[in-house]
Structures are given as C-alpha cells and as structure tokens.
Short mmCIF file of C-alpha atoms in Angstrom, two decimals:
data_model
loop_
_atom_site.label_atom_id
_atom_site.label_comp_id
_atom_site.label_asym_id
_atom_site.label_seq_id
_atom_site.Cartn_x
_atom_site.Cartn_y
_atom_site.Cartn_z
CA UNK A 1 -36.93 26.04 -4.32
CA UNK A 2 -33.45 25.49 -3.21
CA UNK A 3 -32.88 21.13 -4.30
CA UNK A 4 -31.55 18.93 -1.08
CA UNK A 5 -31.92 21.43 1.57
CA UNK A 6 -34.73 20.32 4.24
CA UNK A 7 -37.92 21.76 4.64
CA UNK A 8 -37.85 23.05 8.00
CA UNK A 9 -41.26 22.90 10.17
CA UNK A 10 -42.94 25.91 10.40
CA UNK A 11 -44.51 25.93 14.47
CA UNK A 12 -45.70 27.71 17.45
CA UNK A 13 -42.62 25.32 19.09
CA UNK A 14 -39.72 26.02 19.61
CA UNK A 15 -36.00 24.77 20.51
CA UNK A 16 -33.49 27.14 22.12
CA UNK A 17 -29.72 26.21 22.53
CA UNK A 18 -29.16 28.59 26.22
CA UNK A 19 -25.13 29.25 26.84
CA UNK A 20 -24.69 30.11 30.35
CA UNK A 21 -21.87 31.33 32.89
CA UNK A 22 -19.11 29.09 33.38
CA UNK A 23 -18.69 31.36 36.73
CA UNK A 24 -19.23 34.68 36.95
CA UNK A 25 -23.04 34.99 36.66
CA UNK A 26 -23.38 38.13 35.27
CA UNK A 27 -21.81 37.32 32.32
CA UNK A 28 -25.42 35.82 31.80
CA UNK A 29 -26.78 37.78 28.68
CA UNK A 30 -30.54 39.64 28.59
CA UNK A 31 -31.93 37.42 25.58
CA UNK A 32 -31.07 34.10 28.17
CA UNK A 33 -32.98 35.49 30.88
CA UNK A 34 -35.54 36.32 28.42
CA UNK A 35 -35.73 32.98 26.90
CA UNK A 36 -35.38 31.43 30.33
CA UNK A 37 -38.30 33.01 31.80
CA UNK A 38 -40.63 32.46 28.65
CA UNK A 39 -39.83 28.83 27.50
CA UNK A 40 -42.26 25.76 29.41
CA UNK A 41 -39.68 23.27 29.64
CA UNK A 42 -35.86 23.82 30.42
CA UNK A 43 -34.12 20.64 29.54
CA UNK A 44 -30.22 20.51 31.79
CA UNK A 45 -27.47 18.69 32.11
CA UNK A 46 -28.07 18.73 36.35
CA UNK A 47 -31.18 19.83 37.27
CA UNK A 48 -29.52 21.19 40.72
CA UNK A 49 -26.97 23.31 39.36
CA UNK A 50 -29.54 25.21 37.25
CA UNK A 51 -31.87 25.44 39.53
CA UNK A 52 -29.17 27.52 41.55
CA UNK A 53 -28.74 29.72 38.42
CA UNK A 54 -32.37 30.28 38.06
CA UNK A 55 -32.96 31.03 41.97
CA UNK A 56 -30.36 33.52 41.94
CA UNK A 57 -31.74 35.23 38.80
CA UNK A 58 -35.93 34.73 40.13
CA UNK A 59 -36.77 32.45 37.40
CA UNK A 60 -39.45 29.42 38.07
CA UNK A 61 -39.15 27.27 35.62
CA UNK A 62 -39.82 23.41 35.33
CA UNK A 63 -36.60 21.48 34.94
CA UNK A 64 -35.76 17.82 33.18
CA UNK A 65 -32.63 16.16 33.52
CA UNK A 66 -30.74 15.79 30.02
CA UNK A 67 -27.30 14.55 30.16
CA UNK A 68 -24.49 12.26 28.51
CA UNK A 69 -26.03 9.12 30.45
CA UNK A 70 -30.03 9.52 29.77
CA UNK A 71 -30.12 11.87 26.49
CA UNK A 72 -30.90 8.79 24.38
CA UNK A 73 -33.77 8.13 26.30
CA UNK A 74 -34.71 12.02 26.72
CA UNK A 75 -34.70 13.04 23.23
CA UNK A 76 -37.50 11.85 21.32
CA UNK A 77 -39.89 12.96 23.86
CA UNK A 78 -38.36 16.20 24.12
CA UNK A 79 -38.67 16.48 19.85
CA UNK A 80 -42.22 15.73 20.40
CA UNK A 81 -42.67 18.11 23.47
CA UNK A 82 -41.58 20.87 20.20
CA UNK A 83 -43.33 19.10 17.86
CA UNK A 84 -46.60 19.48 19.70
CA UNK A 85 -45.98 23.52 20.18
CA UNK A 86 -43.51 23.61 23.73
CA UNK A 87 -41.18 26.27 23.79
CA UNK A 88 -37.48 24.21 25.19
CA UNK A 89 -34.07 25.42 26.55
CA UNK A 90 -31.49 23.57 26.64
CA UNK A 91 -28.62 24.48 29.09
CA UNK A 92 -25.53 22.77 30.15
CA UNK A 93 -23.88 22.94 33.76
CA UNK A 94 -21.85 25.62 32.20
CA UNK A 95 -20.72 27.12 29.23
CA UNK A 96 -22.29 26.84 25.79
CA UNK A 97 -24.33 23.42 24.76
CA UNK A 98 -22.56 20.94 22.28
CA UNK A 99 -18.85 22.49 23.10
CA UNK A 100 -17.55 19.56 25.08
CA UNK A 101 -21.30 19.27 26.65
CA UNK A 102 -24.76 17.32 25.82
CA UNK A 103 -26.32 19.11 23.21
CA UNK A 104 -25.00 17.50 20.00
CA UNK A 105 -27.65 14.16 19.79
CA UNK A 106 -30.50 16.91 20.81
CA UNK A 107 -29.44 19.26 18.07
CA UNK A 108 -29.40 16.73 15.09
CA UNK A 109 -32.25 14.47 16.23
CA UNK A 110 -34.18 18.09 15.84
CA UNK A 111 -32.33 18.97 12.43
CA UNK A 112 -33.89 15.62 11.50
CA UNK A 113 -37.36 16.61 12.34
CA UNK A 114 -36.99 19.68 10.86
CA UNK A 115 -36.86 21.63 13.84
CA UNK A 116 -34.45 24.98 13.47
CA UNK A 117 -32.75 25.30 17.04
CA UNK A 118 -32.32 28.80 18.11
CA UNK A 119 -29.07 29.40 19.44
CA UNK A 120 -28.60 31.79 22.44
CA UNK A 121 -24.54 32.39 22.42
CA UNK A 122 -22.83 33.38 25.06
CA UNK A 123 -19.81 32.65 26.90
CA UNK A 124 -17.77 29.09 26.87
CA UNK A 125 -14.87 28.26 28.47
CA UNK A 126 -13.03 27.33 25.04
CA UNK A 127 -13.51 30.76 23.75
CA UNK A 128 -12.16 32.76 27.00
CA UNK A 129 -9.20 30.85 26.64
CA UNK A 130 -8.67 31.39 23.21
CA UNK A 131 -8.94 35.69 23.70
CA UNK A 132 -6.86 35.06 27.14
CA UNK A 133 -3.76 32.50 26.17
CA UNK A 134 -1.73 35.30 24.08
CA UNK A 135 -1.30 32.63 21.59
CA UNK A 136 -1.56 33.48 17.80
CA UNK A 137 -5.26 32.39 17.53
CA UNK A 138 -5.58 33.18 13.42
CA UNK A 139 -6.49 29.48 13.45
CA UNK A 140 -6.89 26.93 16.30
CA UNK A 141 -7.80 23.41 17.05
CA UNK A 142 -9.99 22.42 20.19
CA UNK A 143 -9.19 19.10 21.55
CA UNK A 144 -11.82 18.09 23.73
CA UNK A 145 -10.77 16.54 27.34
CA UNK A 146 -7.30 14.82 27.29
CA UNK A 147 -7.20 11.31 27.63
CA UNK A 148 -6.22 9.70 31.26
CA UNK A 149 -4.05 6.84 30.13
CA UNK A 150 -0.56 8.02 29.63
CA UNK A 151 -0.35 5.87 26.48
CA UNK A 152 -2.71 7.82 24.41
CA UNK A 153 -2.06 11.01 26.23
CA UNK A 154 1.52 10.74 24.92
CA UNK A 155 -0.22 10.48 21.31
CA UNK A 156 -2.94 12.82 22.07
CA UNK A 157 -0.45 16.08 22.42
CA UNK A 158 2.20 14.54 19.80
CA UNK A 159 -0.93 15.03 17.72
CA UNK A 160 -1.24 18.42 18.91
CA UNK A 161 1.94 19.32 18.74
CA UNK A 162 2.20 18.10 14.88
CA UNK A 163 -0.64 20.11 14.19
CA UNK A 164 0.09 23.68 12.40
CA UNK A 165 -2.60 25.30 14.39
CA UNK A 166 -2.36 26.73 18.42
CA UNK A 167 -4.36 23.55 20.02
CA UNK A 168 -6.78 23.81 23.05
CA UNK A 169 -7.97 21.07 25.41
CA UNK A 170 -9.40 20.85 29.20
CA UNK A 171 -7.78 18.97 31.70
CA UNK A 172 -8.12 17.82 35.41
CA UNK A 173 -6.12 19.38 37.80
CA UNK A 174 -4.98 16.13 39.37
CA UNK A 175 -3.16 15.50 35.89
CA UNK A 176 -1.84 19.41 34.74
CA UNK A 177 1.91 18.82 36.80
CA UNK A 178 2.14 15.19 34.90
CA UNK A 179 0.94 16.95 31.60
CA UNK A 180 2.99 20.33 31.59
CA UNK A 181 5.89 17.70 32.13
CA UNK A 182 5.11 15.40 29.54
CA UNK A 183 4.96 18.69 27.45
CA UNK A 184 7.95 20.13 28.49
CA UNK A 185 10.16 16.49 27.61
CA UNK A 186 8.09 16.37 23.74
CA UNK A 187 8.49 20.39 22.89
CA UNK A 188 10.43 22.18 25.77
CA UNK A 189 10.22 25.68 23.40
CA UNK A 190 6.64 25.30 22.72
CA UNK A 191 4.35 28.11 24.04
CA UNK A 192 1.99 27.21 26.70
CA UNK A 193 -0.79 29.14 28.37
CA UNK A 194 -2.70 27.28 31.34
CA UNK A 195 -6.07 29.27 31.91
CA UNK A 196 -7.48 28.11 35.17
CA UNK A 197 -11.21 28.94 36.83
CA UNK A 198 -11.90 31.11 34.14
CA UNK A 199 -14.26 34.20 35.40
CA UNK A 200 -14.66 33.23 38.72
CA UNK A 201 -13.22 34.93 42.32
CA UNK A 202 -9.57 32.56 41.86
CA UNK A 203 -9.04 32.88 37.99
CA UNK A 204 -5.42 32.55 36.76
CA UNK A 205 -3.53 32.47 33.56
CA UNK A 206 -0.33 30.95 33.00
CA UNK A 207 1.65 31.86 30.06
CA UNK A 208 5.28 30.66 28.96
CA UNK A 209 7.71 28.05 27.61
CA UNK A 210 6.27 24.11 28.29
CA UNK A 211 10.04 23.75 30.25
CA UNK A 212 9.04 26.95 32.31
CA UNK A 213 5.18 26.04 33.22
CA UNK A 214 6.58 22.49 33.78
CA UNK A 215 8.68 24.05 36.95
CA UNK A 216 6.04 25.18 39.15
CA UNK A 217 5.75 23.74 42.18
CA UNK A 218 1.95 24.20 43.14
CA UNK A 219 -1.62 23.09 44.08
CA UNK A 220 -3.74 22.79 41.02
CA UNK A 221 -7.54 23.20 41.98
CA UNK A 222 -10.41 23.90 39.51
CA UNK A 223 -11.91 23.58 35.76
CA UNK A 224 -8.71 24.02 33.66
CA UNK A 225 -7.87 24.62 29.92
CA UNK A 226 -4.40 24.24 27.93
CA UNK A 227 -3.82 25.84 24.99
CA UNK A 228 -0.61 24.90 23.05
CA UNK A 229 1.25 26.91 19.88
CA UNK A 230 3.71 24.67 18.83
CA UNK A 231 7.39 24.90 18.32
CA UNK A 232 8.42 22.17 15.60
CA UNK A 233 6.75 18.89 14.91
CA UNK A 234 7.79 15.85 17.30
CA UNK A 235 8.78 12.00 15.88
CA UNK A 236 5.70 10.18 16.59
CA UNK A 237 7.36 7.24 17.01
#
C-alpha cells in the first residue's frame, strides 16, 4: 500500500478528457472518434460547435453544455452521471481541455471522487506554436490570454520578458499592432514569432525582431498566439 495516495474507484464509468482540432479536422486522432462514438454523454464547451464536428465525422451523440459560466452548476451531476457507470467526454470548442479551456474544475472535482480521467491528447494550439515559433523551446512558459488593460498588459510582458524562459500567450487580433508595439518600445532585440490561424486554410507565422514585427502594416484576423524569447531583462519600474 502506497501511504497518502488516493484510492481511486474502480467502475464500469468512465471520464475521458477528448482534445480536438483547433482547425484542420483531420488532425482529429482514431482513439477520439473511437471514444466519441462509444461514450453516452459528451459534455462541451458549445454544444453547436461540436455538434458540427460530430456531423461532419457521422457521430450521434447526446450533447450538454459545460463551459466557464455554468461548470459549477454542471459538475456534480456530471461526477454522479460517472459515478453511477456513464461513460463522459469532455471536449472544448477547440484544442485540448484544461489548456486555457473548461476542463480544470471537472478534472479535480473527479480526482476528488476518485475518478481517474482518461486523457485523449491531441493537438492544442499552445503546442503548434511552440514546434512552429523557431524559438529555443528547451524550456517555456505559457501565459494564458493577455490582459486588455494597458496597465497590466505593460506588467504582464515585463513579466515575460524578465522571465529566463521563451514565453507564450494568445491574443486578440484587435490588440496584436498595440502589443507587437508595446513589445518593440520594452525589448526592441527580443525574438518574436506571431503564429496566426494555426492549421486552418489562412495559417501564418511571423518570425523576427519585436522592432521588425512591430512595422507591419496589416489586417489582423483570427485566433492568434505570441511567443516571446527574450533579449535582456527590462526595469520594471
């Protein structure tokens, strides 16, 4: 007997953790179809969106919304819906649950219960960006989203940009021209890569110097993600 490790509950039941495309649907793997097709209940963070995913690939299964604004309320029953021998998937719009997506209250209310999640990786659009920027990526930092208010986005990539790791983050595309610039006045030399609609028909990478990137004069459209090696630490002041 191993002492303070939990007992985990040994059930027909079971709790599956689905990544799915973030565009390109057949990056889809065979064990999520699989799971997809066999599970009762497939829990998502907008019913619509999977639906779509599941029409395209024949699959007929019964949805339930799960998201940041109703998981609270969602999770206990869905525990029990385990509990009492359901076979669950849990999906996210996009991308792999708990990476910057619900998943993370589901996931320890289970651990609690001693339910083992199964986890069905896959792709996410932090680690495309990672294998895409060029960056050295021996050891990196994700960031989550960046903040809107110019206050704390000024601390948010000070932060990164003290940090002794290559940092990633997602950002809007209403905000990447103010950001690259805000980048380019902290750490001009810094290396930037801008990874934009990763795997689908428009994707595009940006790579070079935060003064360079900060220069271009275009339309930003889509899901976008920053990665940043930095050049020197920055005052925080």
């Amino acid at each position: 007997m191993v002492i303070g490790v939990q007992e985990r509950i040994v059930m027909d039941g079971k709790l599956y953790l689905v990544s799915t495309p973030i565009g390109n649907l057949e990056d889809i793997t065979l064990r999520a179809l699989r799971i997809l097709q066999e599970v009762d209940l497939i829990a998502a963070e907008d019913t619509r969106h999977t639906r779509q995913l599941l029409s395209h690939f024949d699959i007929h299964a019964k949805l339930e919304s799960c998201h940041a604004f109703n998981e609270h309320d969602k999770v206990e029953n869905l525990i029990n819906f385990v509990r009492n021998g359901g076979k669950l998937a849990l999906v996210s719009d996009a991308g792999t649950p708990s990476v910057a997506d619900p998943g993370f209250l589901l996931v320890r209310t289970a651990l609690e219960a001693g339910i083992e999640p199964v986890v069905i990786p896959g792709v996410s659009a932090l680690t495309f960006s990672v294998t895409a920027s060029g960056l050295p990526v021996d050891k990196f930092a994700f960031w989550g989203f960046a903040p809107v208010k110019p206050g704390k986005k000024e601390k948010f990539l000070k932060k990164i940009l003290n940090d002794d790791r290559t940092g990633f983050f997602f950002e809007s595309p209403f905000r990447i021209s103010k950001t690259l610039q805000e980048l380019s006045v902290l750490s001009p030399d810094s290396s930037v890569a801008v990874i934009r609609e990763a795997t689908k028909i428009h994707e595009e990478i940006l790579r070079g110097k935060a003064h360079e990137l900060a220069e271009l004069k275009k339309e930003w459209k889509g899901e976008i993600v920053v990665g940043i090696h930095p050049a020197g630490t920055v005052d925080e002041e």
